[in-house]
C-alpha positions as CSV (number, residue, x, y, z in Angstrom):
1,M,42.4,77.4,27.3
2,N,39.2,78.2,24.8
3,I,40.3,76.1,21.3
4,R,38.8,79.0,19.4
5,F,41.8,81.4,21.5
6,V,43.9,78.8,20.9
7,I,43.3,78.5,16.9
8,T,42.1,82.4,16.0
9,I,45.9,82.7,18.2
10,L,48.6,80.2,16.4
11,L,47.4,81.5,13.1
12,G,47.6,85.1,13.8
13,L,52.0,84.2,15.1
14,I,52.0,82.6,11.6
15,V,51.2,85.0,9.5
16,L,53.7,87.5,11.2
17,G,56.3,85.4,11.6
18,C,58.6,86.2,13.4
19,E,58.3,89.9,14.6
20,N,58.0,91.2,17.2
21,Q,54.6,89.7,19.3
22,S,54.6,91.3,22.1
23,N,52.6,94.2,20.9
24,T,51.3,92.6,18.2
25,P,46.9,92.2,18.4
26,L,45.3,89.0,18.7
27,S,41.6,87.5,18.3
28,G,39.8,85.5,19.7
29,R,35.9,84.4,19.7
30,V,33.8,85.6,22.8
31,Q,32.3,82.1,24.4
32,G,28.7,83.0,26.5
33,M,26.9,86.0,27.7
34,S,28.7,87.5,30.5
35,M,29.2,90.5,29.3
36,A,26.2,90.9,27.0
37,P,24.5,92.9,25.5
38,G,27.9,95.1,24.5
39,F,29.4,91.1,23.4
40,Q,28.0,88.3,22.5
41,D,28.3,84.9,21.4
42,G,30.8,84.7,19.0
43,D,31.4,87.9,19.0
44,V,35.4,87.8,17.5
45,I,37.1,90.6,19.0
46,S,41.0,91.8,19.3
47,W,43.2,93.3,21.9
48,Q,46.6,94.1,22.3
49,R,49.3,94.3,25.4
50,G,50.5,97.3,27.4
51,E,51.8,98.4,29.2
52,E,51.8,96.8,32.3
53,N,50.2,99.1,34.9
54,S,48.4,101.3,32.5
55,F,44.3,100.2,32.7
56,S,42.3,102.5,32.9
57,R,38.3,102.3,34.8
58,Y,35.6,100.3,32.3
59,A,38.0,99.8,30.2
60,P,37.3,95.4,28.6
61,V,40.7,93.5,28.8
62,V,41.3,90.2,28.2
63,C,42.5,88.2,31.4
64,Q,44.1,84.6,31.8
65,F,42.6,82.3,34.2
66,K,43.2,79.1,35.2
67,E,42.3,77.3,31.9
68,E,40.8,80.1,29.9
69,L,41.2,83.3,28.0
70,I,38.0,85.6,29.5
71,I,36.8,89.7,28.8
72,K,35.9,91.3,31.4
73,R,35.5,95.4,32.1
74,V,37.9,96.4,34.7
75,I,36.0,98.7,37.2
76,G,38.3,98.5,40.4
77,L,42.5,100.1,40.1
78,P,44.9,98.8,42.6
79,E,44.5,99.9,46.5
80,E,40.8,100.9,46.2
81,S,37.8,99.7,47.5
82,V,34.8,99.0,46.1
83,R,31.4,98.3,46.8
84,I,28.0,97.6,45.4
85,T,25.1,98.8,46.9
86,D,21.1,98.3,45.4
87,G,23.0,98.0,41.9
88,E,25.2,101.0,42.4
89,L,29.1,100.8,42.1
90,F,30.6,103.0,45.0
91,I,35.0,103.2,44.8
92,N,37.1,104.5,47.8
93,G,32.7,105.3,49.4
94,E,32.1,107.4,47.2
95,I,30.3,106.6,44.1
96,I,31.5,106.8,40.4
97,R,29.3,109.1,38.0
98,K,29.3,108.3,34.5
99,S,29.7,110.7,31.4
100,P,26.9,111.2,28.7
101,Q,29.8,109.3,26.5
102,L,30.0,106.1,29.7
103,L,26.1,106.1,29.4
104,K,26.4,105.3,26.1
105,Q,28.4,102.8,26.2
106,F,26.7,101.2,29.5
107,G,23.2,101.7,29.2
108,L,20.2,100.1,28.2
109,M,17.6,99.8,25.8
110,I,14.7,99.1,27.1
111,D,11.4,100.4,25.0
112,D,11.8,102.2,21.6
113,Q,8.7,101.5,20.0
114,A,5.7,104.6,19.6
115,D,2.7,102.6,20.6
116,S,4.6,102.3,24.0
117,W,3.5,105.9,24.1
118,R,0.4,107.8,24.8
119,D,-1.0,111.1,24.3
120,S,-2.6,112.0,27.1
121,T,-3.4,115.9,26.0
122,H,-4.9,115.4,22.7
123,S,-2.4,117.1,21.7
124,W,0.1,114.5,19.1
125,I,-0.7,111.8,16.3
126,R,0.9,108.8,15.8
127,T,2.3,107.9,12.1
128,N,4.2,105.0,11.8
129,N,7.1,104.8,14.5
130,R,6.6,108.9,15.1
131,W,4.5,111.2,16.9
132,S,3.9,114.7,15.8
133,C,2.4,117.8,17.7
134,N,0.7,120.2,15.3
135,H,-1.2,122.2,17.2
136,I,1.1,123.4,19.8
137,S,-0.3,125.3,22.7
138,S,1.1,128.5,25.2
139,K,-1.2,127.6,27.3
140,H,-1.0,123.7,28.2
141,T,2.1,121.8,27.8
142,S,1.5,118.9,25.4
143,W,2.6,115.3,27.1
144,L,3.7,112.1,26.4
145,K,3.2,109.8,28.7
146,F,5.2,106.1,28.7
147,S,2.2,103.6,28.9
148,P,3.7,100.1,27.3
149,E,1.0,96.7,27.0
150,S,4.2,95.0,26.3
151,S,7.7,96.2,27.0
152,R,11.1,93.4,27.5
153,G,12.2,95.2,30.8
154,V,8.5,95.9,32.2
155,L,7.0,94.1,34.3
156,H,3.4,94.5,34.5
157,N,0.9,94.0,37.8
158,E,-2.8,95.1,38.5
159,D,-1.0,97.9,40.3
160,G,1.4,99.2,36.9
161,L,4.1,99.1,35.9
162,R,7.8,97.6,37.1
163,V,11.0,98.4,35.6
164,Y,13.6,96.0,36.4
165,D,16.2,94.1,36.2
166,D,16.3,92.2,32.8
167,V,18.9,90.2,31.2
168,S,16.5,88.5,28.6
169,W,19.0,88.6,25.7
170,L,20.3,85.7,27.6
171,T,19.2,82.5,26.4
172,E,17.0,81.2,29.1
173,E,15.6,84.9,30.4
174,T,16.5,85.9,34.3
175,R,14.1,87.9,35.9
176,L,15.7,89.0,39.3
177,L,13.2,91.7,39.9
178,N,15.5,94.2,41.0
179,S,13.6,97.8,41.0
180,V,15.9,99.7,38.5
181,Q,16.0,103.5,40.3
182,D,19.0,104.5,36.8
183,I,16.2,105.1,34.3
184,G,15.9,107.7,31.9
185,I,14.4,109.0,28.1
186,S,16.1,110.3,25.2
187,V,14.3,111.5,22.7
188,V,15.3,112.9,19.0
189,L,12.5,116.6,18.0
190,D,12.3,118.1,15.3
191,I,10.7,121.6,15.2
192,Q,9.6,123.1,13.0
193,L,9.2,126.4,15.1
194,Q,8.7,130.5,13.9
195,E,10.9,133.4,14.2
196,G,10.3,135.1,17.5
197,N,8.7,131.7,19.6
198,D,10.3,130.4,22.3
199,L,9.6,126.8,22.6
200,E,10.3,124.4,26.2
201,I,10.7,120.7,26.1
202,F,10.5,118.9,29.5
203,V,11.8,115.1,30.3
204,K,10.0,114.2,33.3
205,N,10.6,111.0,35.6
206,N,8.5,110.7,38.6
207,K,8.7,114.1,40.7
208,H,12.4,115.2,38.2
209,V,11.1,117.6,35.6
210,A,14.0,118.5,33.3
211,R,13.3,121.7,31.3
212,V,15.0,122.7,27.8
213,V,14.7,125.9,26.1
214,V,14.7,126.0,22.5
215,R,14.6,129.6,20.4
216,R,15.5,128.1,16.3
217,Q,13.9,125.7,15.2
218,G,16.4,122.2,13.9
219,Q,17.0,118.8,15.3
220,L,17.5,118.5,18.7
221,A,18.8,115.5,20.9
222,V,17.3,115.1,24.9
223,I,18.9,112.6,27.3
224,A,17.7,113.1,30.5
225,G,16.5,111.0,33.9
226,R,18.5,109.3,37.4
227,L,21.4,108.0,36.9
228,D,24.4,107.5,39.5
229,G,22.4,109.5,42.5
230,Q,21.8,112.7,40.2
231,F,19.7,113.6,37.9
232,V,21.3,114.4,35.0
233,V,20.1,116.3,31.6
234,A,22.1,116.9,28.4
235,A,21.1,118.5,25.4
236,W,22.5,119.6,21.9
237,P,21.5,120.5,17.9
238,I,22.1,117.7,15.2
239,L,23.1,118.5,12.1
240,R,23.6,115.8,8.9
241,G,25.2,115.5,5.8
242,S,26.5,119.2,4.9
243,E,25.3,120.5,7.5
244,A,26.8,119.0,10.5
245,G,29.2,121.0,12.7
246,K,27.6,124.4,10.5
247,I,25.9,125.9,13.6
248,Y,25.8,129.1,15.6
249,D,23.6,130.5,18.3
250,D,22.0,133.9,18.7
251,Q,25.5,135.6,19.4
252,N,27.2,134.3,16.6
253,K,29.2,131.8,18.5
254,Y,29.9,128.1,16.5
255,V,27.7,125.1,19.1
256,R,29.0,121.7,19.5
257,S,26.6,118.8,17.2
258,E,27.9,116.1,19.2
259,L,27.0,113.7,22.2
260,P,28.6,115.8,25.2
261,K,31.1,115.4,27.1
262,V,29.1,116.7,30.4
263,W,25.9,116.8,31.5
264,S,24.2,120.0,30.6
265,A,23.5,120.4,34.5
266,R,22.9,117.6,37.1
267,L,21.0,117.9,40.5
268,N,21.7,114.8,43.6
269,V,18.3,112.9,44.5
270,P,18.2,110.5,47.0
271,N,18.5,106.7,46.6
272,K,15.5,105.5,47.5
273,K,13.9,102.6,47.3
274,T,11.5,101.3,45.3
275,L,8.2,100.4,45.8
276,A,6.8,96.4,43.4
277,H,3.7,98.6,42.6
278,K,4.9,102.1,42.2
279,T,3.9,103.1,38.0
280,P,7.1,104.5,36.5
281,A,6.0,108.4,35.5
282,L,8.0,108.7,32.2
283,A,7.0,111.8,29.9
284,V,8.1,114.2,27.5
285,G,6.4,117.5,27.0
286,I,6.5,120.5,24.1
287,K,5.1,124.1,25.2
288,I,5.8,127.3,23.3
289,L,7.0,130.1,25.4
290,R,5.1,133.2,25.4
291,G,7.9,136.6,24.6
292,Q,6.8,139.0,27.0
293,G,3.9,138.0,28.0
294,K,2.0,136.9,24.5
295,L,3.1,135.1,21.2
296,I,4.4,136.9,18.9
297,S,3.3,134.9,15.7
298,N,0.3,133.6,15.6
299,E,1.6,130.9,13.0
300,P,1.7,127.2,13.6
301,C,4.3,125.1,15.0
302,M,5.1,121.7,14.6
303,V,6.8,119.0,16.3
304,K,8.7,115.5,15.7
305,A,9.5,112.7,18.3
306,E,11.6,111.2,15.1
307,S,13.1,108.5,18.4
308,V,12.2,108.6,21.7
309,F,12.8,105.7,23.6
310,V,13.3,104.5,27.6
311,W,16.7,103.4,29.2
312,R,17.9,102.0,32.3
313,D,21.8,102.0,33.7
314,I,23.7,98.6,34.4
315,Y,22.0,97.0,38.1
316,W,25.9,95.6,38.7
317,L,25.1,92.9,41.9
318,S,26.5,91.6,44.8
319,T,27.7,88.6,46.1
320,P,25.1,87.3,49.0
321,N,28.0,87.2,51.2
322,K,30.0,90.3,50.6
323,T,29.7,93.9,48.9
324,E,32.7,94.7,49.2
325,W,36.4,94.1,48.4
326,N,39.7,95.7,48.5
327,V,41.9,95.7,45.3
328,P,45.6,94.6,46.6
329,E,48.5,97.0,45.1
330,N,49.6,95.5,41.3
331,H,46.5,94.0,41.0
332,I,42.7,95.4,39.4
333,F,38.9,94.1,40.0
334,I,37.0,93.2,36.9
335,L,32.8,92.5,36.4
336,G,31.0,91.2,33.4
337,D,28.7,94.3,31.8
338,C,25.5,91.2,32.6
339,P,25.9,90.9,36.4
340,A,23.4,87.9,36.9
341,A,25.1,86.0,34.2
342,S,29.1,86.8,35.2
343,R,32.0,84.6,37.3
344,D,33.8,87.7,38.3
345,S,36.0,89.6,40.7
346,R,32.9,89.1,42.9
347,Q,33.9,85.7,43.0
348,W,38.0,85.0,42.7
349,G,38.4,88.1,44.1
350,S,41.3,90.8,42.0
351,V,43.0,89.8,39.4
352,P,46.9,90.2,39.4
353,F,48.4,92.7,36.3
354,G,50.2,89.4,35.0
355,A,47.0,87.7,34.0
356,I,45.9,90.6,31.7
357,Q,46.8,90.1,28.3
358,G,45.5,92.9,27.2
359,T,43.4,95.7,26.3
360,V,39.9,95.0,23.4
361,L,41.0,97.4,20.5
362,R,37.0,98.6,20.7
363,D,33.9,98.0,22.0
364,P,31.7,96.3,19.7
365,F,29.3,97.8,17.3
366,F,25.7,97.4,19.8
367,Q,23.6,99.4,19.2
368,K,22.6,100.1,22.7
369,F,21.6,104.2,22.1
370,P,20.4,104.5,18.3
371,A,23.7,105.8,16.0
372,W,22.5,108.9,16.1
373,L,24.2,109.2,19.8
374,S,27.8,108.5,17.8
375,H,29.6,111.4,17.4
376,N,28.6,113.4,13.4
């Protein structure tokens, strides 16, 4: 057993004395990078034993494996089949799909630098780490395109860019060069819009484009991209301070200003191999939407892209000899969040309930997505 776990556990028992220890939270330090980037080497975590059969999918748990305590994530439940194909997870033959909250938990930031974007329509101006568009046209779309000179998780070659399975948080970076298809854009827009005008917002991922129509000014968050075999999009207003929770639409109906529980729209997309030379076409665009065929106000509208970045999902890896596993009764199938650095149920098989020491009380704060994606 890892000595750092032993010391922490013993100290906890001494302090608590003779109280019921079966439900007492225990603490320890993470050793290794198999759950990176969310759980880093040296992070302190706490876990608590619950009902033996109450494990939920995606919950991080502490398990007893041989002489060690390990932290992994629950993926497969009893009597399910788990399959890994082209980086995707399938349960009982169906791809498992993430909600916006789960994307926040699993999504990995590829690039959040303003200088990784290019003004392809001569409409945007970069100031520090943000972009501004002061003269928005009703005749053409003002586009910002992702075109980084150097970016973690993007491989440059003579034919363009390639988003790949990067684990650059490891001590020695491992680049498996598996083309990642589940990528997208997240952006926060500060919109100054004259009354009577509407604004169209476009988020493009290769041939798929999400369109959001805005009818009032304020701050808006948008997520769009390919995720788990679908093209997904979500948009919601952001309010801070005293204004939080006080936004209404044109019909005076309350609008929630937080990360949605479900996607606003979803479209099934084919799972095709990404060619090594293919450049991912990622872009954000804005355009004034004319009312009744004409611009209602000649007053200028302005949009600031306060936070724009490219994200990707975890690329799950099978083993050279096996891609599918059946979970027995009273067992769970566990995986590490960093498949390239993890040994887990792919190698060992499913883990019995009795080996589970408890569920991690909460994921540590790790800014895989900016803080604005948290509930207000």
